[in-house]
Every structure is written in structure tokens, then in C-alpha cells.
Amino acid sequence: MNTGEWWNADVDAVENEMMLYGGGPNVSDAYTINGLPGPLYPCSIKDTLIQTVERGKTYLLRIINAALNDELFFAVANHTLTVVEIDSVYTKPFTTSAIMIAPGQTTNVLLTANQIPDGMFVMAARPYLTSVFPFDSSTTIGFLKYNTTKLGREKPPLPPYSLPSNLPSMEDTAFATNFSNQLRSLASTDYPCNVPKEIEKRVITTIGLSLQDCPVNETCKGYRNKRFYASMNNQSFIRPSRSVLESHYLKLNTGYASDFPEKPPNVFNYTGVDPVAENINMNPEFSTRLLEVPFGTKLEIVLQDTNFLNPENHPIHVHGHNFFIVGRGFGNFDVYKDPAGYNLVDPPERNTVAVPVGGWAAIRINADNPGVWFIHCHLEEHTSWGLATGFIVKSGSESSQCLLPPPSDLPPC
């Protein structure tokens, strides 16, 4: 089941204008479930998902957040959901009234059709709000219909409806936190949890938004007539003209540097500063700096949200590797105290972590996939603004641990 966003305008044009003037993008015109917005938008009643189920059966719903810029809550009226898998990894099952799912994440749930089939039940998705910037505050709905009557060729008329009482409010951080805290790996004999118990390298990186002074003779439409950017450890990522993977394989060492800072350049109260008055980190450095590690490195990355402009829930995605979310919390990460509370028994295994608003998340990676891998925020606007970096996993000593050569028909960039 796909949840997403819809723009009436051309999405590429929306992004091009955002980058041209340095302002925020126009918000989407609707959210969708399986590509259909539902009846809460103008002239959209005919574009409503009605999913038929049979009473007594249990259904597997594979829920995908394909939205560009919003985390979403999802719920079905009068039904509970049993979470069994996240990002294609089994979890210890638990029941929940709703889920929170970030862009790029997947969540598999079991839904048992156990209600009295006296009508249709609303299923709904709406944003989890952690930003002060303009956003699409609408809600998309569809219907769960029990198969008690045969349908004709036309969809049945929609009954009177209201939003599910179990759908969290848009600012329900407590629900989002509790939901994330319940996620656990199976950690069984058949499905072991191979989390690194010890690490060989820890990288602490701030993540967040920033402002850049407007260039001379240009028009900027960001806050205070500046340009919005984003960064990790004060590095706003610039995509090079030549593939970093190709440069790395050919040992050209051009277009990038393998010296991404392993800790913030300035130590300060990351989540307690005034969003604008204290301008540390407000003019980021534009660079293509990556982290480089030997094959097999047990790597920990601590993702620290910052309060610049506003704290926000950031879904950070790592290419090429799954990772284990060993710790999460609010406020500033304390390297001397917080690791003592890590879950190294059955932490959830994912490829995208929703870093708590005004908080931090610690992930551990077995860096055993040689190559060059992108790390970025799955909010499309933030990635475009530079909230990204990458890491290089060098080839190992055995042939199976080495980066494969490019295919003979690889097209030039």
C-alpha cells in the first residue's frame, strides 16, 4: 500500500524554482493512498481507494512512504495493526493503533478483518509535523469494505465518514517515539541480529538546516532574504560532475576528498540554541567530503539533530548497507553516558532511520560492501540543499571483498 504526495505542478519545476531562489518548495496539493487522494480534496471523490476484505481473514499490508517531503501517520478505523517487518527485515511482532513511516521506509503489518461488517471503515494518512515551514496539512483517506455484498461495475456510494479516532494528531511526537521504541529485531537462531557489539570507529555528525548569505546581485527568497541550505557537520554536499564511484575505482582521487569531519567543528548546545540568533553553523562549507573506512570496519554514526531554523525529524538513509539503530534520545548526545543505554541485543535493523526531532540516533554498520555509498536525508528538499555525505568502503584482501569493475557498456556521464 503506497502512501505518497501529489503536485498539480511539475515537480521538477517546483524543485528548480526552490534551488534558483533559495526558498522553500511549494507544498504538495494532496496526499495519496495507492495513487488516489480520496474524497477530502476538490473534485476527488471519484479518485478514492476502496479495498475489499473478507471477514475473518488476516491480510498483509506492505506500507510504503513514497512521499518526497513528509513523514506520515497511517491508521485504519476500528482495526489494530500488527507490525512484522520494517525495511524488509523481520521484527518481533507487536500490535499498534497506527504507524509512523518516514519517506523511503517500508512497514509490513497484519490486519485482521474482525469487525462487524456493517459499513466501510476509513483508512487515513496524514503528516507527522515537526517543522515550522509551510507544509501540506491535508489528509488522504480510503476505505476498507467488507465483502458482504457483490459490487457492480461502479463503486458504491461513499457512506458518511469521519477520520479514525486512532489516527495520531499531526504533532504527536509521543506516539512517534513510542512506536519507534517498540521496534525490535527477531534476534533468533534463524534470524540472528548481527549488530556490532564493539566498534572500531565512531563518527558524530550534526544534521540540520542552515542559512547562506545571498550572493551579490541575486534574489533570495529564504528566511531574511537568504538562501536555505542544509549540512552535516557544517558540510553542505556538492554532487561532483564525475561519478565518485568511478573516480574511486580508477584511483583518480579527483572531484572529492575522503576527509569528512568525524565530529562537529564546533561543540555547542546543538538542540538548545536560539534558532536564528546564534549563527554558529549558519554559513556551511560547500564540499564533496566523504568518510573512508577499510573493508569490514565496525562503524558507528551518531546523527545529531540541531535547532538551527528549527529542529526536525530527519529520515536519514544509508545506501549499500543495512544498519542497526542501537540508541535514540532527545537533546544532545553524551558520548560518555548515552552508549551505556544502547540496545545491543535486538536493535531494529533498517536502511532509513527517523532521527528524533531535537534529538539523536546512533546507528551501527558492518561496512562489508565495498564501494561508494550515499548517506542523505530522505526529505527531498533537504537532500537538494546538501544534507548528505557519503562513505567509501575500501576493498578487502579477498577477491569476494573487492569492488567489481564497471560493466563494459557503462554509458559515460
mmCIF file of C-alpha atoms in Angstrom:
data_model
loop_
_atom_site.group_PDB
_atom_site.id
_atom_site.type_symbol
_atom_site.label_atom_id
_atom_site.label_comp_id
_atom_site.label_asym_id
_atom_site.label_seq_id
_atom_site.Cartn_x
_atom_site.Cartn_y
_atom_site.Cartn_z
ATOM 1 C CA MET A 1 0.000 0.000 0.000
ATOM 2 C CA ASN A 2 1.676 3.156 -1.222
ATOM 3 C CA THR A 3 1.298 6.470 0.598
ATOM 4 C CA GLY A 4 2.596 9.482 -1.278
ATOM 5 C CA GLU A 5 2.224 13.093 -2.353
ATOM 6 C CA TRP A 6 0.673 14.724 -5.393
ATOM 7 C CA TRP A 7 1.548 18.034 -7.035
ATOM 8 C CA ASN A 8 -0.601 19.703 -9.675
ATOM 9 C CA ALA A 9 2.550 21.479 -10.840
ATOM 10 C CA ASP A 10 5.543 19.796 -12.453
ATOM 11 C CA VAL A 11 7.714 18.506 -9.583
ATOM 12 C CA ASP A 12 10.972 19.256 -11.411
ATOM 13 C CA ALA A 13 9.827 22.847 -11.930
ATOM 14 C CA VAL A 14 8.988 23.131 -8.217
ATOM 15 C CA GLU A 15 12.494 21.960 -7.284
ATOM 16 C CA ASN A 16 14.198 24.153 -9.884
ATOM 17 C CA GLU A 17 12.478 27.257 -8.507
ATOM 18 C CA MET A 18 13.389 26.219 -4.958
ATOM 19 C CA MET A 19 17.058 25.988 -5.900
ATOM 20 C CA LEU A 20 17.042 29.131 -8.049
ATOM 21 C CA TYR A 21 15.818 31.431 -5.286
ATOM 22 C CA GLY A 22 16.909 29.510 -2.192
ATOM 23 C CA GLY A 23 13.427 29.404 -0.704
ATOM 24 C CA GLY A 24 11.315 26.516 0.434
ATOM 25 C CA PRO A 25 9.427 24.472 -2.190
ATOM 26 C CA ASN A 26 5.728 24.765 -2.838
ATOM 27 C CA VAL A 27 3.896 22.200 -0.748
ATOM 28 C CA SER A 28 2.102 19.267 -2.336
ATOM 29 C CA ASP A 29 -1.555 19.569 -3.304
ATOM 30 C CA ALA A 30 -2.616 16.224 -1.841
ATOM 31 C CA TYR A 31 -1.527 13.025 -0.186
ATOM 32 C CA THR A 32 -2.468 9.728 -1.757
ATOM 33 C CA ILE A 33 -3.058 6.071 -0.888
ATOM 34 C CA ASN A 34 -2.160 3.846 -3.821
ATOM 35 C CA GLY A 35 -2.080 6.958 -6.003
ATOM 36 C CA LEU A 36 -5.616 8.059 -5.063
ATOM 37 C CA PRO A 37 -6.235 11.174 -2.923
ATOM 38 C CA GLY A 38 -9.677 10.265 -1.567
ATOM 39 C CA PRO A 39 -12.764 12.443 -1.135
ATOM 40 C CA LEU A 40 -11.371 15.243 1.062
ATOM 41 C CA TYR A 41 -9.933 17.232 -1.854
ATOM 42 C CA PRO A 42 -11.770 19.272 -4.507
ATOM 43 C CA CYS A 43 -13.439 17.117 -7.169
ATOM 44 C CA SER A 44 -11.668 13.981 -5.899
ATOM 45 C CA ILE A 45 -14.480 11.685 -4.735
ATOM 46 C CA LYS A 46 -14.118 9.505 -7.822
ATOM 47 C CA ASP A 47 -10.422 9.001 -7.026
ATOM 48 C CA THR A 48 -10.911 7.042 -3.808
ATOM 49 C CA LEU A 49 -9.398 3.698 -2.888
ATOM 50 C CA ILE A 50 -11.915 1.096 -1.698
ATOM 51 C CA GLN A 51 -10.198 -2.093 -0.577
ATOM 52 C CA THR A 52 -12.457 -5.117 -0.202
ATOM 53 C CA VAL A 53 -11.749 -7.678 2.552
ATOM 54 C CA GLU A 54 -13.456 -10.809 3.829
ATOM 55 C CA ARG A 55 -14.420 -11.026 7.492
ATOM 56 C CA GLY A 56 -12.270 -13.414 9.492
ATOM 57 C CA LYS A 57 -9.248 -13.266 7.196
ATOM 58 C CA THR A 58 -5.901 -11.694 8.015
ATOM 59 C CA TYR A 59 -4.211 -9.529 5.400
ATOM 60 C CA LEU A 60 -0.608 -8.448 4.978
ATOM 61 C CA LEU A 61 -0.334 -4.741 4.172
ATOM 62 C CA ARG A 62 3.035 -3.632 2.817
ATOM 63 C CA ILE A 63 3.013 0.092 3.507
ATOM 64 C CA ILE A 64 5.492 2.307 1.685
ATOM 65 C CA ASN A 65 6.046 6.008 2.252
ATOM 66 C CA ALA A 66 6.751 7.356 -1.233
ATOM 67 C CA ALA A 67 6.229 10.981 -0.242
ATOM 68 C CA LEU A 68 9.010 13.432 -1.049
ATOM 69 C CA ASN A 69 8.926 15.693 1.974
ATOM 70 C CA ASP A 70 6.752 14.293 4.772
ATOM 71 C CA GLU A 71 6.711 11.588 7.400
ATOM 72 C CA LEU A 72 3.208 10.150 7.664
ATOM 73 C CA PHE A 73 0.907 8.573 10.222
ATOM 74 C CA PHE A 74 -1.341 5.767 8.941
ATOM 75 C CA ALA A 75 -4.310 4.122 10.663
ATOM 76 C CA VAL A 76 -7.462 2.117 9.902
ATOM 77 C CA ALA A 77 -10.606 2.902 11.874
ATOM 78 C CA ASN A 78 -11.582 0.237 14.453
ATOM 79 C CA HIS A 79 -8.693 -2.043 13.464
ATOM 80 C CA THR A 80 -5.314 -2.717 15.027
ATOM 81 C CA LEU A 81 -2.159 -3.349 13.054
ATOM 82 C CA THR A 82 0.494 -5.939 13.929
ATOM 83 C CA VAL A 83 3.949 -4.853 12.793
ATOM 84 C CA VAL A 84 6.004 -7.808 11.490
ATOM 85 C CA GLU A 85 8.645 -6.287 9.203
ATOM 86 C CA ILE A 86 10.433 -2.991 8.540
ATOM 87 C CA ASP A 87 12.623 -2.203 5.536
ATOM 88 C CA SER A 88 12.482 -5.900 4.504
ATOM 89 C CA VAL A 89 13.696 -7.152 7.890
ATOM 90 C CA TYR A 90 11.519 -9.208 10.250
ATOM 91 C CA THR A 91 10.675 -7.693 13.621
ATOM 92 C CA LYS A 92 9.299 -9.001 16.877
ATOM 93 C CA PRO A 93 5.545 -8.653 16.252
ATOM 94 C CA PHE A 94 3.639 -6.030 18.232
ATOM 95 C CA THR A 95 0.196 -4.517 17.860
ATOM 96 C CA THR A 96 -0.393 -0.825 17.425
ATOM 97 C CA SER A 97 -3.290 1.503 16.723
ATOM 98 C CA ALA A 98 -1.327 3.274 13.963
ATOM 99 C CA ILE A 99 2.149 3.541 12.474
ATOM 100 C CA MET A 100 4.563 6.361 11.707
ATOM 101 C CA ILE A 101 6.505 5.882 8.489
ATOM 102 C CA ALA A 102 9.178 8.163 7.049
ATOM 103 C CA PRO A 103 9.926 8.707 3.345
ATOM 104 C CA GLY A 104 11.741 5.719 1.921
ATOM 105 C CA GLN A 105 10.740 3.409 4.758
ATOM 106 C CA THR A 106 8.542 0.334 4.418
ATOM 107 C CA THR A 107 6.465 -1.299 7.134
ATOM 108 C CA ASN A 108 4.663 -4.617 6.822
ATOM 109 C CA VAL A 109 1.644 -5.073 9.089
ATOM 110 C CA LEU A 110 -1.009 -7.733 9.592
ATOM 111 C CA LEU A 111 -4.625 -6.585 9.664
ATOM 112 C CA THR A 112 -7.357 -8.982 10.726
ATOM 113 C CA ALA A 113 -10.813 -8.201 9.339
ATOM 114 C CA ASN A 114 -12.610 -8.879 12.627
ATOM 115 C CA GLN A 115 -15.214 -6.119 12.774
ATOM 116 C CA ILE A 116 -18.955 -6.412 12.265
ATOM 117 C CA PRO A 117 -19.307 -5.733 8.537
ATOM 118 C CA ASP A 118 -21.992 -3.068 8.788
ATOM 119 C CA GLY A 119 -20.297 -0.479 6.623
ATOM 120 C CA MET A 120 -16.954 0.724 5.394
ATOM 121 C CA PHE A 121 -14.023 1.676 7.607
ATOM 122 C CA VAL A 122 -11.853 4.701 6.912
ATOM 123 C CA MET A 123 -8.103 4.255 6.459
ATOM 124 C CA ALA A 124 -6.180 7.508 6.566
ATOM 125 C CA ALA A 125 -2.729 9.036 6.288
ATOM 126 C CA ARG A 126 -1.615 12.498 7.320
ATOM 127 C CA PRO A 127 1.715 14.178 8.046
ATOM 128 C CA TYR A 128 3.750 13.966 11.213
ATOM 129 C CA LEU A 129 4.580 17.642 11.701
ATOM 130 C CA THR A 130 7.960 18.631 13.140
ATOM 131 C CA SER A 131 8.702 21.721 11.024
ATOM 132 C CA VAL A 132 7.763 25.393 11.260
ATOM 133 C CA PHE A 133 7.943 25.741 7.488
ATOM 134 C CA PRO A 134 4.801 25.663 5.306
ATOM 135 C CA PHE A 135 3.578 22.119 4.744
ATOM 136 C CA ASP A 136 0.671 20.196 3.303
ATOM 137 C CA SER A 137 -1.682 19.841 6.283
ATOM 138 C CA SER A 138 -4.278 17.756 4.442
ATOM 139 C CA THR A 139 -5.328 14.153 4.994
ATOM 140 C CA THR A 140 -5.845 11.369 2.468
ATOM 141 C CA ILE A 141 -8.399 8.657 3.109
ATOM 142 C CA GLY A 142 -9.574 5.425 1.543
ATOM 143 C CA PHE A 143 -11.997 2.769 2.702
ATOM 144 C CA LEU A 144 -11.853 -0.811 3.920
ATOM 145 C CA LYS A 145 -15.017 -2.552 2.723
ATOM 146 C CA TYR A 146 -16.128 -5.941 3.993
ATOM 147 C CA ASN A 147 -17.175 -8.230 1.181
ATOM 148 C CA THR A 148 -20.774 -8.717 2.290
ATOM 149 C CA THR A 149 -22.384 -7.646 -0.962
ATOM 150 C CA LYS A 150 -21.344 -8.124 -4.534
ATOM 151 C CA LEU A 151 -20.155 -4.959 -6.208
ATOM 152 C CA GLY A 152 -21.384 -3.886 -9.574
ATOM 153 C CA ARG A 153 -19.152 -2.256 -12.116
ATOM 154 C CA GLU A 154 -19.486 1.110 -10.395
ATOM 155 C CA LYS A 155 -18.046 1.880 -6.978
ATOM 156 C CA PRO A 156 -20.678 2.035 -4.205
ATOM 157 C CA PRO A 157 -21.612 5.482 -2.924
ATOM 158 C CA LEU A 158 -19.431 6.611 -0.041
ATOM 159 C CA PRO A 159 -21.109 6.474 3.364
ATOM 160 C CA PRO A 160 -20.910 9.278 5.925
ATOM 161 C CA TYR A 161 -17.388 9.180 7.323
ATOM 162 C CA SER A 162 -15.035 10.754 9.802
ATOM 163 C CA LEU A 163 -11.321 10.345 10.426
ATOM 164 C CA PRO A 164 -10.271 7.327 12.503
ATOM 165 C CA SER A 165 -10.141 8.152 16.200
ATOM 166 C CA ASN A 166 -6.908 6.135 16.366
ATOM 167 C CA LEU A 167 -5.133 8.370 13.805
ATOM 168 C CA PRO A 168 -2.474 10.363 15.728
ATOM 169 C CA SER A 169 -2.591 14.132 15.632
ATOM 170 C CA MET A 170 -0.075 15.824 13.370
ATOM 171 C CA GLU A 171 2.204 16.874 16.244
ATOM 172 C CA ASP A 172 2.066 13.621 18.208
ATOM 173 C CA THR A 173 5.776 13.151 18.859
ATOM 174 C CA ALA A 174 4.954 10.984 21.881
ATOM 175 C CA PHE A 175 3.220 8.440 19.634
ATOM 176 C CA ALA A 176 6.020 8.528 17.044
ATOM 177 C CA THR A 177 8.597 7.966 19.800
ATOM 178 C CA ASN A 178 6.699 5.122 21.440
ATOM 179 C CA PHE A 179 6.144 3.445 18.073
ATOM 180 C CA SER A 180 9.848 3.598 17.205
ATOM 181 C CA ASN A 181 10.840 2.313 20.643
ATOM 182 C CA GLN A 182 8.765 -0.855 20.136
ATOM 183 C CA LEU A 183 10.663 -1.917 17.017
ATOM 184 C CA ARG A 184 12.983 -4.853 17.700
ATOM 185 C CA SER A 185 14.869 -7.375 15.576
ATOM 186 C CA LEU A 186 13.893 -11.042 15.913
ATOM 187 C CA ALA A 187 17.386 -11.920 17.199
ATOM 188 C CA SER A 188 16.595 -15.618 16.854
ATOM 189 C CA THR A 189 18.628 -18.615 15.752
ATOM 190 C CA ASP A 190 17.121 -18.500 12.274
ATOM 191 C CA TYR A 191 17.203 -14.695 12.065
ATOM 192 C CA PRO A 192 20.185 -13.524 14.119
ATOM 193 C CA CYS A 193 20.837 -9.901 14.930
ATOM 194 C CA ASN A 194 24.417 -9.275 13.794
ATOM 195 C CA VAL A 195 24.819 -5.918 15.469
ATOM 196 C CA PRO A 196 28.466 -4.956 16.132
ATOM 197 C CA LYS A 197 28.979 -5.260 19.890
ATOM 198 C CA GLU A 198 32.257 -3.349 19.682
ATOM 199 C CA ILE A 199 33.142 -0.588 17.238
ATOM 200 C CA GLU A 200 36.339 0.480 15.527
ATOM 201 C CA LYS A 201 35.240 3.981 14.587
ATOM 202 C CA ARG A 202 32.619 6.408 15.881
ATOM 203 C CA VAL A 203 31.560 9.406 13.801
ATOM 204 C CA ILE A 204 29.374 12.090 15.363
ATOM 205 C CA THR A 205 27.699 14.386 12.853
ATOM 206 C CA THR A 206 25.275 17.226 13.260
ATOM 207 C CA ILE A 207 22.408 17.349 10.796
ATOM 208 C CA GLY A 208 20.097 20.237 10.100
ATOM 209 C CA LEU A 209 19.151 23.279 8.127
ATOM 210 C CA SER A 210 21.120 26.475 7.701
ATOM 211 C CA LEU A 211 21.106 29.861 6.003
ATOM 212 C CA GLN A 212 23.558 31.154 3.436
ATOM 213 C CA ASP A 213 24.085 34.828 2.728
ATOM 214 C CA CYS A 214 22.507 35.838 -0.553
ATOM 215 C CA PRO A 215 25.098 36.318 -3.321
ATOM 216 C CA VAL A 216 25.530 39.849 -4.640
ATOM 217 C CA ASN A 217 23.033 40.855 -7.337
ATOM 218 C CA GLU A 218 20.861 37.771 -6.775
ATOM 219 C CA THR A 219 17.342 37.479 -5.395
ATOM 220 C CA CYS A 220 16.912 35.075 -2.488
ATOM 221 C CA LYS A 221 13.557 34.059 -1.042
ATOM 222 C CA GLY A 222 14.623 32.174 2.052
ATOM 223 C CA TYR A 223 14.298 33.451 5.603
ATOM 224 C CA ARG A 224 15.556 37.054 5.968
ATOM 225 C CA ASN A 225 16.148 37.128 2.204
ATOM 226 C CA LYS A 226 18.865 34.492 2.462
ATOM 227 C CA ARG A 227 19.161 31.031 0.918
ATOM 228 C CA PHE A 228 18.191 27.816 2.657
ATOM 229 C CA TYR A 229 20.802 25.116 2.750
ATOM 230 C CA ALA A 230 21.393 22.016 4.845
ATOM 231 C CA SER A 231 24.502 20.307 6.094
ATOM 232 C CA MET A 232 26.175 17.518 8.031
ATOM 233 C CA ASN A 233 28.979 18.680 10.321
ATOM 234 C CA ASN A 234 28.771 22.043 8.575
ATOM 235 C CA GLN A 235 29.450 20.410 5.167
ATOM 236 C CA SER A 236 26.787 21.065 2.545
ATOM 237 C CA PHE A 237 27.230 18.306 -0.003
ATOM 238 C CA ILE A 238 28.011 19.192 -3.618
ATOM 239 C CA ARG A 239 27.450 16.468 -6.175
ATOM 240 C CA PRO A 240 30.552 16.251 -8.362
ATOM 241 C CA SER A 241 30.396 16.299 -12.133
ATOM 242 C CA ARG A 242 32.073 12.895 -12.307
ATOM 243 C CA SER A 243 30.890 9.761 -10.503
ATOM 244 C CA VAL A 244 32.716 9.356 -7.194
ATOM 245 C CA LEU A 245 32.433 5.585 -7.594
ATOM 246 C CA GLU A 246 34.223 5.768 -10.953
ATOM 247 C CA SER A 247 36.883 8.108 -9.604
ATOM 248 C CA HIS A 248 37.443 5.826 -6.619
ATOM 249 C CA TYR A 249 37.707 2.684 -8.739
ATOM 250 C CA LEU A 250 40.142 4.306 -11.179
ATOM 251 C CA LYS A 251 42.113 5.813 -8.261
ATOM 252 C CA LEU A 252 41.770 9.283 -9.752
ATOM 253 C CA ASN A 253 41.142 10.951 -6.392
ATOM 254 C CA THR A 254 39.556 13.908 -8.126
ATOM 255 C CA GLY A 255 36.224 15.576 -7.515
ATOM 256 C CA TYR A 256 36.012 14.550 -3.860
ATOM 257 C CA ALA A 257 38.014 14.306 -0.658
ATOM 258 C CA SER A 258 37.972 11.435 1.837
ATOM 259 C CA ASP A 259 38.271 13.644 4.914
ATOM 260 C CA PHE A 260 34.701 14.144 6.108
ATOM 261 C CA PRO A 261 34.977 15.561 9.669
ATOM 262 C CA GLU A 262 34.341 12.829 12.235
ATOM 263 C CA LYS A 263 32.975 15.239 14.828
ATOM 264 C CA PRO A 264 31.248 18.646 14.717
ATOM 265 C CA PRO A 265 33.656 21.515 14.006
ATOM 266 C CA ASN A 266 32.120 23.479 16.886
ATOM 267 C CA VAL A 267 30.851 21.967 20.129
ATOM 268 C CA PHE A 268 27.791 23.784 21.420
ATOM 269 C CA ASN A 269 24.272 23.187 22.716
ATOM 270 C CA TYR A 270 23.012 21.681 19.458
ATOM 271 C CA THR A 271 19.367 21.433 20.456
ATOM 272 C CA GLY A 272 19.184 24.379 22.840
ATOM 273 C CA VAL A 273 20.418 27.339 20.810
ATOM 274 C CA ASP A 274 18.124 30.081 19.603
ATOM 275 C CA PRO A 275 17.120 29.010 16.088
ATOM 276 C CA VAL A 276 18.424 32.173 14.422
ATOM 277 C CA ALA A 277 20.156 34.496 16.895
ATOM 278 C CA GLU A 278 23.155 32.204 17.407
ATOM 279 C CA ASN A 279 24.675 31.848 13.970
ATOM 280 C CA ILE A 280 27.169 29.051 14.540
ATOM 281 C CA ASN A 281 26.900 26.718 11.542
ATOM 282 C CA MET A 282 24.706 29.159 9.574
ATOM 283 C CA ASN A 283 27.057 29.540 6.595
ATOM 284 C CA PRO A 284 28.060 25.964 5.746
ATOM 285 C CA GLU A 285 31.087 24.940 3.743
ATOM 286 C CA PHE A 286 30.234 23.580 0.299
ATOM 287 C CA SER A 287 32.224 20.441 -0.384
ATOM 288 C CA THR A 288 32.292 16.829 -1.541
ATOM 289 C CA ARG A 289 33.930 15.310 1.514
ATOM 290 C CA LEU A 290 33.344 11.628 2.230
ATOM 291 C CA LEU A 291 34.246 9.230 5.007
ATOM 292 C CA GLU A 292 36.615 6.400 4.047
ATOM 293 C CA VAL A 293 36.900 3.155 6.026
ATOM 294 C CA PRO A 294 38.650 -0.208 5.487
ATOM 295 C CA PHE A 295 36.577 -3.225 4.493
ATOM 296 C CA GLY A 296 34.876 -4.818 7.497
ATOM 297 C CA THR A 297 35.017 -1.755 9.751
ATOM 298 C CA LYS A 298 32.567 -1.840 12.649
ATOM 299 C CA LEU A 299 31.286 1.699 12.256
ATOM 300 C CA GLU A 300 29.032 3.776 14.489
ATOM 301 C CA ILE A 301 27.465 7.004 13.249
ATOM 302 C CA VAL A 302 25.672 9.286 15.694
ATOM 303 C CA LEU A 303 23.214 11.581 13.914
ATOM 304 C CA GLN A 304 22.636 14.701 15.990
ATOM 305 C CA ASP A 305 19.717 16.974 15.121
ATOM 306 C CA THR A 306 20.254 20.721 15.563
ATOM 307 C CA ASN A 307 17.951 23.584 16.414
ATOM 308 C CA PHE A 308 19.037 25.925 13.622
ATOM 309 C CA LEU A 309 15.953 27.400 11.958
ATOM 310 C CA ASN A 310 14.008 24.603 13.638
ATOM 311 C CA PRO A 311 14.631 21.094 14.955
ATOM 312 C CA GLU A 312 13.075 18.472 12.758
ATOM 313 C CA ASN A 313 12.586 14.738 12.394
ATOM 314 C CA HIS A 314 15.095 13.770 9.692
ATOM 315 C CA PRO A 315 14.809 10.386 7.927
ATOM 316 C CA ILE A 316 18.434 9.521 7.163
ATOM 317 C CA HIS A 317 19.012 6.830 4.537
ATOM 318 C CA VAL A 318 22.227 4.873 4.001
ATOM 319 C CA HIS A 319 22.877 3.262 0.624
ATOM 320 C CA GLY A 320 24.511 -0.131 0.250
ATOM 321 C CA HIS A 321 24.129 -1.300 3.853
ATOM 322 C CA ASN A 322 21.526 -2.108 6.449
ATOM 323 C CA PHE A 323 22.311 -0.773 9.900
ATOM 324 C CA PHE A 324 21.178 -1.257 13.491
ATOM 325 C CA ILE A 325 19.582 1.560 15.457
ATOM 326 C CA VAL A 326 21.261 0.971 18.807
ATOM 327 C CA GLY A 327 20.185 4.177 20.545
ATOM 328 C CA ARG A 328 17.878 7.158 20.271
ATOM 329 C CA GLY A 329 17.153 10.094 22.513
ATOM 330 C CA PHE A 330 16.232 13.740 22.822
ATOM 331 C CA GLY A 331 18.604 16.626 23.452
ATOM 332 C CA ASN A 332 22.344 16.380 22.939
ATOM 333 C CA PHE A 333 24.174 13.072 22.598
ATOM 334 C CA ASP A 334 26.547 12.444 25.501
ATOM 335 C CA VAL A 335 29.418 10.230 24.372
ATOM 336 C CA TYR A 336 30.255 9.369 27.979
ATOM 337 C CA LYS A 337 26.760 8.442 29.184
ATOM 338 C CA ASP A 338 24.414 7.540 26.322
ATOM 339 C CA PRO A 339 26.249 4.453 24.961
ATOM 340 C CA ALA A 340 25.599 2.729 28.290
ATOM 341 C CA GLY A 341 21.912 2.666 27.363
ATOM 342 C CA TYR A 342 22.363 1.161 23.897
ATOM 343 C CA ASN A 343 20.369 -1.882 22.876
ATOM 344 C CA LEU A 344 22.970 -4.361 21.615
ATOM 345 C CA VAL A 345 20.701 -7.399 21.927
ATOM 346 C CA ASP A 346 17.841 -6.898 19.467
ATOM 347 C CA PRO A 347 18.006 -3.375 17.975
ATOM 348 C CA PRO A 348 15.902 -2.793 14.860
ATOM 349 C CA GLU A 349 17.675 -3.287 11.541
ATOM 350 C CA ARG A 350 16.802 -0.742 8.862
ATOM 351 C CA ASN A 351 18.152 1.279 5.965
ATOM 352 C CA THR A 352 16.420 4.542 6.959
ATOM 353 C CA VAL A 353 16.304 5.977 10.479
ATOM 354 C CA ALA A 354 13.949 8.739 11.583
ATOM 355 C CA VAL A 355 16.206 10.874 13.788
ATOM 356 C CA PRO A 356 14.036 12.252 16.626
ATOM 357 C CA VAL A 357 13.083 15.907 16.438
ATOM 358 C CA GLY A 358 15.539 17.796 18.619
ATOM 359 C CA GLY A 359 17.403 14.590 19.408
ATOM 360 C CA TRP A 360 19.831 11.983 18.133
ATOM 361 C CA ALA A 361 20.072 8.453 16.813
ATOM 362 C CA ALA A 362 23.066 6.112 16.914
ATOM 363 C CA ILE A 363 23.427 3.507 14.169
ATOM 364 C CA ARG A 364 25.980 0.725 13.773
ATOM 365 C CA ILE A 365 27.094 -0.622 10.421
ATOM 366 C CA ASN A 366 29.113 -3.641 9.351
ATOM 367 C CA ALA A 367 30.948 -1.936 6.491
ATOM 368 C CA ASP A 368 31.306 -5.044 4.348
ATOM 369 C CA ASN A 369 30.061 -3.834 0.965
ATOM 370 C CA PRO A 370 32.971 -2.299 -0.973
ATOM 371 C CA GLY A 371 32.185 0.808 -2.964
ATOM 372 C CA VAL A 372 30.989 4.382 -2.564
ATOM 373 C CA TRP A 373 27.709 4.860 -0.740
ATOM 374 C CA PHE A 374 25.459 7.897 -0.393
ATOM 375 C CA ILE A 375 24.120 8.968 3.027
ATOM 376 C CA HIS A 376 21.336 11.534 2.871
ATOM 377 C CA CYS A 377 18.120 12.883 4.318
ATOM 378 C CA HIS A 378 15.106 11.288 2.648
ATOM 379 C CA LEU A 379 13.259 14.609 2.692
ATOM 380 C CA GLU A 380 13.908 15.560 -0.916
ATOM 381 C CA GLU A 381 14.232 19.286 -0.240
ATOM 382 C CA HIS A 382 16.895 18.664 2.411
ATOM 383 C CA THR A 383 18.954 16.442 0.124
ATOM 384 C CA SER A 384 18.758 19.089 -2.600
ATOM 385 C CA TRP A 385 20.016 21.637 -0.080
ATOM 386 C CA GLY A 386 23.018 19.457 0.769
ATOM 387 C CA LEU A 387 22.016 17.381 3.815
ATOM 388 C CA ALA A 388 24.120 14.487 2.618
ATOM 389 C CA THR A 389 27.529 12.907 2.576
ATOM 390 C CA GLY A 390 28.877 9.509 1.635
ATOM 391 C CA PHE A 391 31.276 6.855 2.739
ATOM 392 C CA ILE A 392 33.807 4.767 0.907
ATOM 393 C CA VAL A 393 34.325 1.149 1.886
ATOM 394 C CA LYS A 394 37.733 0.123 0.575
ATOM 395 C CA SER A 395 38.230 -3.303 -0.964
ATOM 396 C CA GLY A 396 39.318 -6.150 1.274
ATOM 397 C CA SER A 397 42.101 -8.687 0.841
ATOM 398 C CA GLU A 398 39.992 -11.412 -0.779
ATOM 399 C CA SER A 399 38.519 -11.308 -4.269
ATOM 400 C CA SER A 400 34.977 -11.553 -2.887
ATOM 401 C CA GLN A 401 35.665 -8.411 -0.853
ATOM 402 C CA CYS A 402 36.731 -6.255 -3.785
ATOM 403 C CA LEU A 403 34.825 -3.693 -5.784
ATOM 404 C CA LEU A 404 33.719 -5.112 -9.125
ATOM 405 C CA PRO A 405 34.841 -3.339 -12.302
ATOM 406 C CA PRO A 406 32.284 -1.262 -14.201
ATOM 407 C CA PRO A 407 30.387 -3.091 -16.972
ATOM 408 C CA SER A 408 31.780 -2.795 -20.476
ATOM 409 C CA ASP A 409 28.665 -0.958 -21.684
ATOM 410 C CA LEU A 410 28.617 1.626 -18.882
ATOM 411 C CA PRO A 411 27.456 4.865 -20.506
ATOM 412 C CA PRO A 412 29.594 7.958 -19.902
ATOM 413 C CA CYS A 413 28.182 10.642 -17.588
#
